[in-house]
Coordinates of N, CA and C and ligand atoms in Angstrom, one line a residue:
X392 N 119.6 -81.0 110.2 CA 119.2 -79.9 109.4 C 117.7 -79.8 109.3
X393 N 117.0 -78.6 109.4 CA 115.2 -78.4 109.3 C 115.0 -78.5 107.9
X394 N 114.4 -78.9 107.6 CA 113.7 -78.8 106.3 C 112.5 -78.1 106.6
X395 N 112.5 -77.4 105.3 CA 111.6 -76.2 105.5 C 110.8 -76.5 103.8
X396 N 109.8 -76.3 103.5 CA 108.7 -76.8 102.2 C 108.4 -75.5 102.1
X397 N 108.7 -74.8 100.8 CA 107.7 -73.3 100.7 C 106.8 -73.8 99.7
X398 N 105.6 -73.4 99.5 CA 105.0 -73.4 98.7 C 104.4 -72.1 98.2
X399 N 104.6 -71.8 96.6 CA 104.4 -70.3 96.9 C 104.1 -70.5 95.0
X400 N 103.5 -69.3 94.6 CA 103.6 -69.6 93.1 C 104.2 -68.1 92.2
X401 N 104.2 -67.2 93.4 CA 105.2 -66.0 92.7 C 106.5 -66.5 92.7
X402 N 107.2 -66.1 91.7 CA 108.4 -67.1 91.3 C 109.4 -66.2 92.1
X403 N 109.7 -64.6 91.9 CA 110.5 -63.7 92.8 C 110.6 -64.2 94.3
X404 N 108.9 -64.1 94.3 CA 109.4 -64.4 96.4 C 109.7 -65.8 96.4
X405 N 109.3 -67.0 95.7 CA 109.8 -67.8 96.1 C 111.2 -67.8 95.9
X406 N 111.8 -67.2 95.0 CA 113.6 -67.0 94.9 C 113.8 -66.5 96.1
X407 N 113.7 -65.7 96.8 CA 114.0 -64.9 97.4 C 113.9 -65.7 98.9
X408 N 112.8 -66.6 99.2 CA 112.6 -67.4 100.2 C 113.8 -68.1 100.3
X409 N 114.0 -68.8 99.2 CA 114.9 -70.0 99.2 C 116.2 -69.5 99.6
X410 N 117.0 -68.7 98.6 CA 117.8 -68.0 99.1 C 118.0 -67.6 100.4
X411 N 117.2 -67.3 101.5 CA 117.0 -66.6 102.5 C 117.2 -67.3 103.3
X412 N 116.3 -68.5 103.5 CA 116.1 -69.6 104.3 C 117.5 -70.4 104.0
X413 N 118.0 -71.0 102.6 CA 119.6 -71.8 102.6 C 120.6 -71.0 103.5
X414 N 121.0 -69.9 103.2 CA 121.6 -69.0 103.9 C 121.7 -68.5 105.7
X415 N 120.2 -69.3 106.3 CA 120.9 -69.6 107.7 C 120.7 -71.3 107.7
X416 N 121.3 -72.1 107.0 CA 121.1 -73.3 107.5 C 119.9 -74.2 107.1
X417 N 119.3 -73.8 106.6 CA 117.6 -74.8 106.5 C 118.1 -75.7 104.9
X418 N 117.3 -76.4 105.2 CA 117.3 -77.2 104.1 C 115.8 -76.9 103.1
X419 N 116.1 -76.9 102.3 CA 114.6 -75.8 101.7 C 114.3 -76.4 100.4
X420 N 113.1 -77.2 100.2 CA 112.3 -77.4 99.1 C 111.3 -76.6 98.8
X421 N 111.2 -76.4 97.4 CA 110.1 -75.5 97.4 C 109.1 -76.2 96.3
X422 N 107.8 -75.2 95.9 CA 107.2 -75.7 95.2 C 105.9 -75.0 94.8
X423 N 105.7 -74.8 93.5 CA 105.1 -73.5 93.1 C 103.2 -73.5 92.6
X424 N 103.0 -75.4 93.3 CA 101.7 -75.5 93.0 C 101.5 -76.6 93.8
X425 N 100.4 -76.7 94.8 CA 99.5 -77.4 95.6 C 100.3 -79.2 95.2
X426 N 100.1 -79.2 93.6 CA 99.7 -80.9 93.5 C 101.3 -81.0 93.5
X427 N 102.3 -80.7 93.1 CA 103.9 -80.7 93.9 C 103.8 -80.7 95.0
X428 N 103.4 -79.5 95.7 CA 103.7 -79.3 97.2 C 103.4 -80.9 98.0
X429 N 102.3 -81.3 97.5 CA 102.0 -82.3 98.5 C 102.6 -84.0 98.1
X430 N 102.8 -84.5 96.4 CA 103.6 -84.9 96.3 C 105.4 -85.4 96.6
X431 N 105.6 -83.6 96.4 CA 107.5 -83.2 97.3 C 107.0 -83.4 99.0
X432 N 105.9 -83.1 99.7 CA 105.8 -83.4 100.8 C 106.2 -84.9 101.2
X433 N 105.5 -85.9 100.6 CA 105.1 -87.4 100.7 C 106.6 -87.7 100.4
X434 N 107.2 -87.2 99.5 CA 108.3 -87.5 99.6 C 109.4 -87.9 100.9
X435 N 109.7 -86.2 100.8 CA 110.4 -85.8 102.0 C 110.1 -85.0 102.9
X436 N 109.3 -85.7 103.8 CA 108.6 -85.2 104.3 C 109.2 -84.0 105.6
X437 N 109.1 -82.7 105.5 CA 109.3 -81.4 106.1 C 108.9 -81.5 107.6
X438 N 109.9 -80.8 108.2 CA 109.8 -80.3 109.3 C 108.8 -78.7 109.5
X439 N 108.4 -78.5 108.2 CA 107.7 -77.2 108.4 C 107.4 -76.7 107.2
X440 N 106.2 -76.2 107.0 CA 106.3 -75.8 106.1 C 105.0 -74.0 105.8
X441 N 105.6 -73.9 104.6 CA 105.4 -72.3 104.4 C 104.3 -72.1 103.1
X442 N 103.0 -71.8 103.5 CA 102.6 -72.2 102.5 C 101.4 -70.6 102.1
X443 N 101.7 -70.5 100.8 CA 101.2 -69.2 100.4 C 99.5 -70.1 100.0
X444 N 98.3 -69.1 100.6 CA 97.0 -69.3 100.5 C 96.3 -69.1 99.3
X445 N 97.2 -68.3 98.3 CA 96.4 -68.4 96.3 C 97.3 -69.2 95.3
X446 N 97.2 -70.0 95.2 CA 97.9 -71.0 94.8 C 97.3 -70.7 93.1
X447 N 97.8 -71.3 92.2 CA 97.4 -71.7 90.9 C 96.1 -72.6 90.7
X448 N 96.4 -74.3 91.2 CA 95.7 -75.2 91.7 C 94.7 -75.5 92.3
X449 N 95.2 -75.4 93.3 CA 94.3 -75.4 94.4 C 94.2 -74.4 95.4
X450 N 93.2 -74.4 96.8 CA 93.5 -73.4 97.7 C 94.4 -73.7 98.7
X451 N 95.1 -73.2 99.4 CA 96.0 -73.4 100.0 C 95.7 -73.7 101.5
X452 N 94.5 -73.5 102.0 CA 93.6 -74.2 102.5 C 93.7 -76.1 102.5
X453 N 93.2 -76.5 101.3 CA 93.3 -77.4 101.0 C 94.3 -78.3 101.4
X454 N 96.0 -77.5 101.0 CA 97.3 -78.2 101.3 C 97.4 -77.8 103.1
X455 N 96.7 -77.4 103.9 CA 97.0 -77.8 105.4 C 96.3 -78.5 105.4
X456 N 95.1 -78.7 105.2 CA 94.0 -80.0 105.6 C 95.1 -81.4 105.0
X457 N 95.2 -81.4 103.8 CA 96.2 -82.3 103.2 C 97.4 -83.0 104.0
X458 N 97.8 -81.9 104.5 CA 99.5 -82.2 105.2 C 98.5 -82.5 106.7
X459 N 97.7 -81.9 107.0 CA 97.6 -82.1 108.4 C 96.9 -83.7 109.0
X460 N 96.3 -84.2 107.2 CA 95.9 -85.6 107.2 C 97.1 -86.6 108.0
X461 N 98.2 -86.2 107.8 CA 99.1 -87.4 108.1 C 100.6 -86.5 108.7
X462 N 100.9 -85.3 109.1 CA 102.1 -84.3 109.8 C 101.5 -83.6 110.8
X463 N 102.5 -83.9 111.8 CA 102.3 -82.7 112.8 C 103.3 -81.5 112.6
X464 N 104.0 -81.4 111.2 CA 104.8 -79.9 111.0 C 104.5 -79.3 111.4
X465 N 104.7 -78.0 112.0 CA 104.2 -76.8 111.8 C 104.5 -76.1 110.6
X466 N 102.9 -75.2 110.3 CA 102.4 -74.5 109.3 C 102.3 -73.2 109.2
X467 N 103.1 -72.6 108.1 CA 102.9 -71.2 108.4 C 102.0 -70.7 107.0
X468 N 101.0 -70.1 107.3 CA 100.6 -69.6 106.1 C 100.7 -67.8 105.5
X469 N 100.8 -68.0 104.4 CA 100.9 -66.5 103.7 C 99.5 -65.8 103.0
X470 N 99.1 -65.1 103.5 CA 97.9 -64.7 102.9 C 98.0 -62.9 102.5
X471 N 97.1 -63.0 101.5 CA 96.9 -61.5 101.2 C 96.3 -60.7 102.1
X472 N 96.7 -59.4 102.6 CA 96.0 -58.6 103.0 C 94.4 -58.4 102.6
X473 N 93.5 -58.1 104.0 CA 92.3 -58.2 103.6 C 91.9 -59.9 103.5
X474 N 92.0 -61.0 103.6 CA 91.7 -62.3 103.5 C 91.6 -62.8 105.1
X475 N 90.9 -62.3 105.8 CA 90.7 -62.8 107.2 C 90.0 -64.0 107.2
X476 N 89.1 -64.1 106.4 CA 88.4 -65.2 106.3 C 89.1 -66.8 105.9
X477 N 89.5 -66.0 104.9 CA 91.2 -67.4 104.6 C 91.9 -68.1 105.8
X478 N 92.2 -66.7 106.5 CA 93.2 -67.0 107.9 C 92.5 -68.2 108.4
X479 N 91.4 -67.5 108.6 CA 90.6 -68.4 109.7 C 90.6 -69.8 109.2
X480 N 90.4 -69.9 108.1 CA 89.8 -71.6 107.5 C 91.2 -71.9 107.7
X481 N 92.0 -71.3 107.2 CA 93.7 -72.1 107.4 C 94.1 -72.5 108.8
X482 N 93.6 -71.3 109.6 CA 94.1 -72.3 110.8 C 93.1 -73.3 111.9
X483 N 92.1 -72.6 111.2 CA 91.0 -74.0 111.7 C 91.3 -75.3 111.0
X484 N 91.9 -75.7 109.8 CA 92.5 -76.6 109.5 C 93.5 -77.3 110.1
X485 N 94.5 -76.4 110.8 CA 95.4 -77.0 111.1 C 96.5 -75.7 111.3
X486 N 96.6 -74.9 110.6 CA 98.2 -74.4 110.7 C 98.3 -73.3 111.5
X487 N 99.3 -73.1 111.7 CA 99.6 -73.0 113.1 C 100.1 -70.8 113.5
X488 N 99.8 -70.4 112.6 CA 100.5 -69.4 112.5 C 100.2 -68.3 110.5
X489 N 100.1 -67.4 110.8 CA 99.8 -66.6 109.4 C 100.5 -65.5 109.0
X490 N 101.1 -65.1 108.2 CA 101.6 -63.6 107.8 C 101.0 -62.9 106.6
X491 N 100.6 -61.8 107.0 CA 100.5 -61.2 105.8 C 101.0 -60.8 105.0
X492 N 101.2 -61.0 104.1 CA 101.6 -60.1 102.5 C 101.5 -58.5 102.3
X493 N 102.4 -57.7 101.5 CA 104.1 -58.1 101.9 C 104.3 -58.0 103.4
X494 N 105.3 -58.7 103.4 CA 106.0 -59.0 104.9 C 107.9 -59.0 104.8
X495 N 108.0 -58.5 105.6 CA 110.1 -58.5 105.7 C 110.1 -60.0 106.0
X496 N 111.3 -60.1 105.5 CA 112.2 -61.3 105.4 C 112.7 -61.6 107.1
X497 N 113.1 -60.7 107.8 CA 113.0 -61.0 109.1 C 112.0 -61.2 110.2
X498 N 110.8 -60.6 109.8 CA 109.5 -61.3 110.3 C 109.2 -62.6 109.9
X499 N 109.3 -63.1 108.7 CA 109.0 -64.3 108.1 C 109.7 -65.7 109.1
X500 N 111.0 -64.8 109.2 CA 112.3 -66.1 110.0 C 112.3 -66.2 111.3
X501 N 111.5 -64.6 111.6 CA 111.0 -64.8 113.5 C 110.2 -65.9 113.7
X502 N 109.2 -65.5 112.7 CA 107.5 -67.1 113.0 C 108.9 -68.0 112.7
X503 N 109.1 -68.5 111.8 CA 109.8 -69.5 111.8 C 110.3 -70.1 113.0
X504 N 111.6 -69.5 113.6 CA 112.3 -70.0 114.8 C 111.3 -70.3 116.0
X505 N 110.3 -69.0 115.9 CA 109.3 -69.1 117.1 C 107.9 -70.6 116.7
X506 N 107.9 -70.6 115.7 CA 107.1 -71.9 115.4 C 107.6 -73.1 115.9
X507 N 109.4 -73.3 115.6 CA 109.9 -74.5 115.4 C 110.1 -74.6 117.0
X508 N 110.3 -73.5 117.5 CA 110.4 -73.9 119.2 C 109.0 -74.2 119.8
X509 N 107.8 -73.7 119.8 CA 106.8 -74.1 120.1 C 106.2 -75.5 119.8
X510 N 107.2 -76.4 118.2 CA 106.7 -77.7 118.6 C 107.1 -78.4 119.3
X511 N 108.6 -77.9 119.5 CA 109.7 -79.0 120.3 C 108.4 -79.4 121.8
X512 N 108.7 -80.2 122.2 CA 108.4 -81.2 123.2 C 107.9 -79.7 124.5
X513 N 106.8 -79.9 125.0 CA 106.7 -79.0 126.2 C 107.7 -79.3 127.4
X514 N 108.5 -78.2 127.6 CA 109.1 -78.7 128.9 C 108.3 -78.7 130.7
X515 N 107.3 -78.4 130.5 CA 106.3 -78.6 131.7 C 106.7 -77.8 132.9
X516 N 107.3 -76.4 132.3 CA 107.3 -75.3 133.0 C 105.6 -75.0 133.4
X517 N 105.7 -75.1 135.4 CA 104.5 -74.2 135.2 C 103.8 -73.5 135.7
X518 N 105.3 -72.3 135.5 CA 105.3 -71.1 135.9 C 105.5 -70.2 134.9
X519 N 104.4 -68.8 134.4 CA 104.4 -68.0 133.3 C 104.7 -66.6 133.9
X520 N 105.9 -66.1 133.1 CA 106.2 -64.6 134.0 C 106.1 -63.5 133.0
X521 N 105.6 -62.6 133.4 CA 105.9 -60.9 132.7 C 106.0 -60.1 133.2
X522 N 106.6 -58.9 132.6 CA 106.3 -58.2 133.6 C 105.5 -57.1 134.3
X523 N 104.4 -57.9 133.6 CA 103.2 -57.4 135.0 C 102.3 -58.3 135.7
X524 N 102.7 -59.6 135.6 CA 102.0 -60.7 136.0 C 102.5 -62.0 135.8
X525 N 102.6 -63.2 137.1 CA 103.1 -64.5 137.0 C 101.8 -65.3 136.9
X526 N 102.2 -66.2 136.8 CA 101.1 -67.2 136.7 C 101.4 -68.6 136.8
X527 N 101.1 -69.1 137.9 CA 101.5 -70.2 138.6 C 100.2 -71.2 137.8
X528 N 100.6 -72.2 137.4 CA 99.7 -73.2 136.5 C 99.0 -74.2 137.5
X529 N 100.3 -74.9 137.9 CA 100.3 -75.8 139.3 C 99.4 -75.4 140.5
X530 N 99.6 -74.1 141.1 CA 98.9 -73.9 142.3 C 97.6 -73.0 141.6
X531 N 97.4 -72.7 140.0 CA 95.8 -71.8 140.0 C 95.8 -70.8 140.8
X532 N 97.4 -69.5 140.4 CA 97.5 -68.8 141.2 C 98.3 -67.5 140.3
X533 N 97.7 -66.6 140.1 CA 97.6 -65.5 139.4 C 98.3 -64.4 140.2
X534 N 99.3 -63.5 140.1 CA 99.8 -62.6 141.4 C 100.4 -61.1 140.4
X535 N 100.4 -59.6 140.5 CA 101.2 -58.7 139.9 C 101.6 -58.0 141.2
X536 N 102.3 -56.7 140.8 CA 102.9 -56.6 142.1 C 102.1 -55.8 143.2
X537 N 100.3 -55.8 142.5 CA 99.4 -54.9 143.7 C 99.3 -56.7 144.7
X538 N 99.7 -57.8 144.2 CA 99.5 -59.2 144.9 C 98.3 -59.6 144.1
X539 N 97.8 -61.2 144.9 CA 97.5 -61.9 144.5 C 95.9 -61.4 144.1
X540 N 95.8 -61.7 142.4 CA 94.4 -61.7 141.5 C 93.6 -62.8 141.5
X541 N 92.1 -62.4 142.0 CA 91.1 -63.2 142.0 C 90.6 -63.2 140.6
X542 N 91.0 -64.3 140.2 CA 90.1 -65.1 138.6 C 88.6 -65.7 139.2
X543 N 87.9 -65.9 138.5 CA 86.8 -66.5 138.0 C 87.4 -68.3 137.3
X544 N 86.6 -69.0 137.6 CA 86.6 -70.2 136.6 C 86.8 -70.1 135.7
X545 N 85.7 -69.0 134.4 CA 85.8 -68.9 133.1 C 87.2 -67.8 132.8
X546 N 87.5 -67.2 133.4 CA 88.8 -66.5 133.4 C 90.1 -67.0 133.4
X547 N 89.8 -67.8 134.7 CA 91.0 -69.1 134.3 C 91.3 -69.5 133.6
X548 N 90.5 -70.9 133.0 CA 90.6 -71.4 131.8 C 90.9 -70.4 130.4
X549 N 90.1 -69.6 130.4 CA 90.7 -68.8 129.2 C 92.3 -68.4 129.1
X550 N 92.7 -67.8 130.8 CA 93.8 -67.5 130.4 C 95.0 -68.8 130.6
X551 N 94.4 -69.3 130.6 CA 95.4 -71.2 131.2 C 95.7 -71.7 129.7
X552 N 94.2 -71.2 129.1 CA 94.8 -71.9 127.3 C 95.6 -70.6 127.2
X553 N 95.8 -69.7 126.7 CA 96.8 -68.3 126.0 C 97.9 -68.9 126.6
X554 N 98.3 -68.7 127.9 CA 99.4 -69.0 128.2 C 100.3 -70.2 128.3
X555 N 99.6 -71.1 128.3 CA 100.2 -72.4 127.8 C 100.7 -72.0 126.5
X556 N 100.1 -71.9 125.8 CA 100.7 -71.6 123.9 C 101.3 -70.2 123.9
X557 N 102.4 -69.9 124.6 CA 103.0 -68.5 124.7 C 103.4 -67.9 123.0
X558 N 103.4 -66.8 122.2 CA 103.1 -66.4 121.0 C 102.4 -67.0 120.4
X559 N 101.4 -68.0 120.6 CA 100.8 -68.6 119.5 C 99.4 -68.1 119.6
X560 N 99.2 -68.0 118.1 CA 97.7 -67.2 117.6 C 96.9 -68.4 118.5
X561 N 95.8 -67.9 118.6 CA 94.4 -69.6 119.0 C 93.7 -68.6 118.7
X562 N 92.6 -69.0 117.9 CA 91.4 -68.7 116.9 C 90.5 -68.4 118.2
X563 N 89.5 -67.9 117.5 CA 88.0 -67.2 118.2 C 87.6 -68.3 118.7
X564 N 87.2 -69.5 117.5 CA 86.7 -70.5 117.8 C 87.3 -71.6 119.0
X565 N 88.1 -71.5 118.0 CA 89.6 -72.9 119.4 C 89.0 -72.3 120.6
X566 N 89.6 -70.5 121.7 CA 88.9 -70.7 122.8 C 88.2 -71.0 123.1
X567 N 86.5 -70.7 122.2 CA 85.5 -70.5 122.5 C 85.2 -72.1 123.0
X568 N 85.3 -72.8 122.0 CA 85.2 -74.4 122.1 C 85.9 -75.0 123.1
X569 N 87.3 -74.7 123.5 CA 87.7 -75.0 124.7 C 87.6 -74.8 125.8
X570 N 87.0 -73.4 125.5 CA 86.1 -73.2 127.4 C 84.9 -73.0 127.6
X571 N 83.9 -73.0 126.6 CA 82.6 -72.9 127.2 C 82.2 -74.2 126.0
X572 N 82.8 -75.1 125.1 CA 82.5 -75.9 124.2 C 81.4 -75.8 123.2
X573 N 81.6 -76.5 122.2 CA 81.8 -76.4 120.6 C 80.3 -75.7 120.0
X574 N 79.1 -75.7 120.9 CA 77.5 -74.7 120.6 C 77.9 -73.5 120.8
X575 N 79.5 -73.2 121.7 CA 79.2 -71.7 121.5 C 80.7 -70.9 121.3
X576 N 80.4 -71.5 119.6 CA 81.9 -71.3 119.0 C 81.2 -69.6 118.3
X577 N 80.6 -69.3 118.1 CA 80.2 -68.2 117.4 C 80.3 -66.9 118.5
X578 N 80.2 -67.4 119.7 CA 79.6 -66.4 120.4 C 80.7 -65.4 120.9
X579 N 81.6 -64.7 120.2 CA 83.0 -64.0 120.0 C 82.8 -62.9 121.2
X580 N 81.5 -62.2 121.9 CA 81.6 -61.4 122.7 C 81.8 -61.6 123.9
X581 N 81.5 -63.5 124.1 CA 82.0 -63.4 125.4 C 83.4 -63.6 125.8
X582 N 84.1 -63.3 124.1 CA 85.9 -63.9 124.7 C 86.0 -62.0 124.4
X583 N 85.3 -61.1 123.9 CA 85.5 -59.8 124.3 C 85.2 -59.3 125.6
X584 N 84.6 -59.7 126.0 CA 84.2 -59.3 127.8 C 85.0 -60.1 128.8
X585 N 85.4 -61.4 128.7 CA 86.2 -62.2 129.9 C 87.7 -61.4 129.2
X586 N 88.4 -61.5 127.9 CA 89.8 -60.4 128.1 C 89.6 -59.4 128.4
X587 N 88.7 -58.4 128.0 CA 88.6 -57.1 128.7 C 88.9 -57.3 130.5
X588 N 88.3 -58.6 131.2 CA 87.9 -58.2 132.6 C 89.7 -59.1 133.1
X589 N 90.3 -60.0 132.1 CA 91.4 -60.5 132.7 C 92.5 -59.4 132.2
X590 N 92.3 -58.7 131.2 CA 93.2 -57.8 130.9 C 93.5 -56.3 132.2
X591 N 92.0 -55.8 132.7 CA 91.9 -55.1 133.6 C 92.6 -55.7 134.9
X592 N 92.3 -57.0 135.2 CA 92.7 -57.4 136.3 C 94.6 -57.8 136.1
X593 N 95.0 -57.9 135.1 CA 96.3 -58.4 135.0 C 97.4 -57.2 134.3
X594 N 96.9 -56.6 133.2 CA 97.7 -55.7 132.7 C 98.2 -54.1 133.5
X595 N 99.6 -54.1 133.1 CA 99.3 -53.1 133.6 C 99.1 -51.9 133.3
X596 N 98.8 -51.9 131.4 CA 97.9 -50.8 130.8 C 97.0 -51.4 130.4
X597 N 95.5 -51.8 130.5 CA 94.5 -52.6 130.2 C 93.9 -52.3 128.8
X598 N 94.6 -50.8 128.4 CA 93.3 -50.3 127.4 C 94.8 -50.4 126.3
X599 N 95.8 -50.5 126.9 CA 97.2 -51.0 125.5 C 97.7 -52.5 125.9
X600 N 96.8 -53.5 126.2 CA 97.6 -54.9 126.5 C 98.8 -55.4 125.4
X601 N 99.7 -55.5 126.5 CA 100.7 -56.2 126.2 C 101.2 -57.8 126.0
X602 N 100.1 -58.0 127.1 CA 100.4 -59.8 127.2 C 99.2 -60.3 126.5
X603 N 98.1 -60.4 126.8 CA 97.2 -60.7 125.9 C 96.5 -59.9 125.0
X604 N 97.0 -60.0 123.6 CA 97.1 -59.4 122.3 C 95.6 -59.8 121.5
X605 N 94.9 -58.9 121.1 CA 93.6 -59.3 120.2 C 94.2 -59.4 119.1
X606 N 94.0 -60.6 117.9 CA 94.4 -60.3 116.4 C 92.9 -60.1 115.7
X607 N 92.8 -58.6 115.3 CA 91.3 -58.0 115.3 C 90.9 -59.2 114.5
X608 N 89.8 -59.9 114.4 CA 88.4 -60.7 113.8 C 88.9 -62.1 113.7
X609 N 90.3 -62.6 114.3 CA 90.6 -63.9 114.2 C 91.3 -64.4 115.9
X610 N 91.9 -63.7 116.6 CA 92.2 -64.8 117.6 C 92.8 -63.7 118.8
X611 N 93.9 -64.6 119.5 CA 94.1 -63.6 120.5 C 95.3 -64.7 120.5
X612 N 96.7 -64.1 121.2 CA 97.8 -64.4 120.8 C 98.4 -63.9 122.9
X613 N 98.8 -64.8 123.3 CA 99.7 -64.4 124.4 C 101.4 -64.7 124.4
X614 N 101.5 -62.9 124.4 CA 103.5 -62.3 124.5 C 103.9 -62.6 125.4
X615 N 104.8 -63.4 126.2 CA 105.2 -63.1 127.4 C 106.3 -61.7 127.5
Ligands
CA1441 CA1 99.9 -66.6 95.3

């Protein structure tokens, strides 16, 4: 059974979480302020957890740096609309995934399933398909159906991280640091101009991408 940790301090949505979540199966603790959350964490310790970013206590912030001291759960955070900046610190801390406020009950349980498959173990597929582009990992070999696309080095690597982490958010920073490294974490235009030129070359509407997704002012997310 998954255990699932909400941490939330509106007492409604957290009824309504728990409820939600028992009801397919999870095993569900909750907890309506930071210094519980991480306590009931230490306890029993979760397979995942859900953690709302305005806490009473503390910031919610705080409890992924916290949990990320000593869990590799995955983390999902809840933030208010308008709090981009939150996003960011949250998942530069550690977690793994964000929603905003309000949000359906069945978006909430999508991240969910799609989080908890993303930690399971990589199975070392490494071949990425869509359909308007494969992407051979192994042979560094890009193809749609006009045939085979010439990448660049820095193109590569950019798109070698997205698609390794298929649906998963990766921050401005995370690429920037992992492909041109950590002096030029700020410099956000040049991950606008290398997707613009891999989007042109791979999509097959460039100016509506489908596979590599911008999340305006925090990251970029690859759909297969
Ligand atoms: Ca709150």
């Amino acid at each position: 059974m998954t255990r699932v940790l909400i941490i939330e301090d509106d007492t409604q949505l957290l009824k309504a979480l728990r409820i939600n979540l028992s009801a397919r199966g999870y095993q569900v603790l909750t907890a309506a302020d930071g210094a519980t959350a991480l306590a009931t964490a230490s306890r029993n310790p979760p397979d995942l957890a859900v953690i709302d970013l305005g806490l009473p206590d503390m910031h919610g912030v705080a409890i992924v740096e916290g949990l990320r001291g000593w869990s590799t759960a995955p983390i999902i955070v809840l933030s208010a609309r308008h709090a981009e900046a939150d996003k960011v610190d949250a998942l530069d801390a550690g977690a793994d995934d964000y929603i905003t406020k309000p949000f359906g009950m069945d978006e909430l349980l999508a991240r969910i399933r799609a989080t908890l498959r993303r930690s399971a173990p990589p199975t070392g597929v490494p071949t990425v398909h869509t359909e308007s582009f494969t992407i051979d990992l192994a042979a560094k070999r890009a193809t749609t159906s006009a045939g085979d696309v010439r990448l660049t080095p820095t193109e590569w690597h950019l798109l070698e991280v997205l698609v390794r982490h298929p649906d998963r958010l990766i921050t401005q920073k995370d690429l920037l640091r992992e492909v041109w490294g950590p002096a030029y974490d700020t410099e956000t235009n040049y991950l606008r101009v290398h997707l613009a030129n891999l989007r042109r070359k791979l999509e097959r509407n460039p100016s509506q991408p489908r596979h590599l997704v911008t999340e305006p002012g925090i990251g970029y997310r690859f759909t297969p």
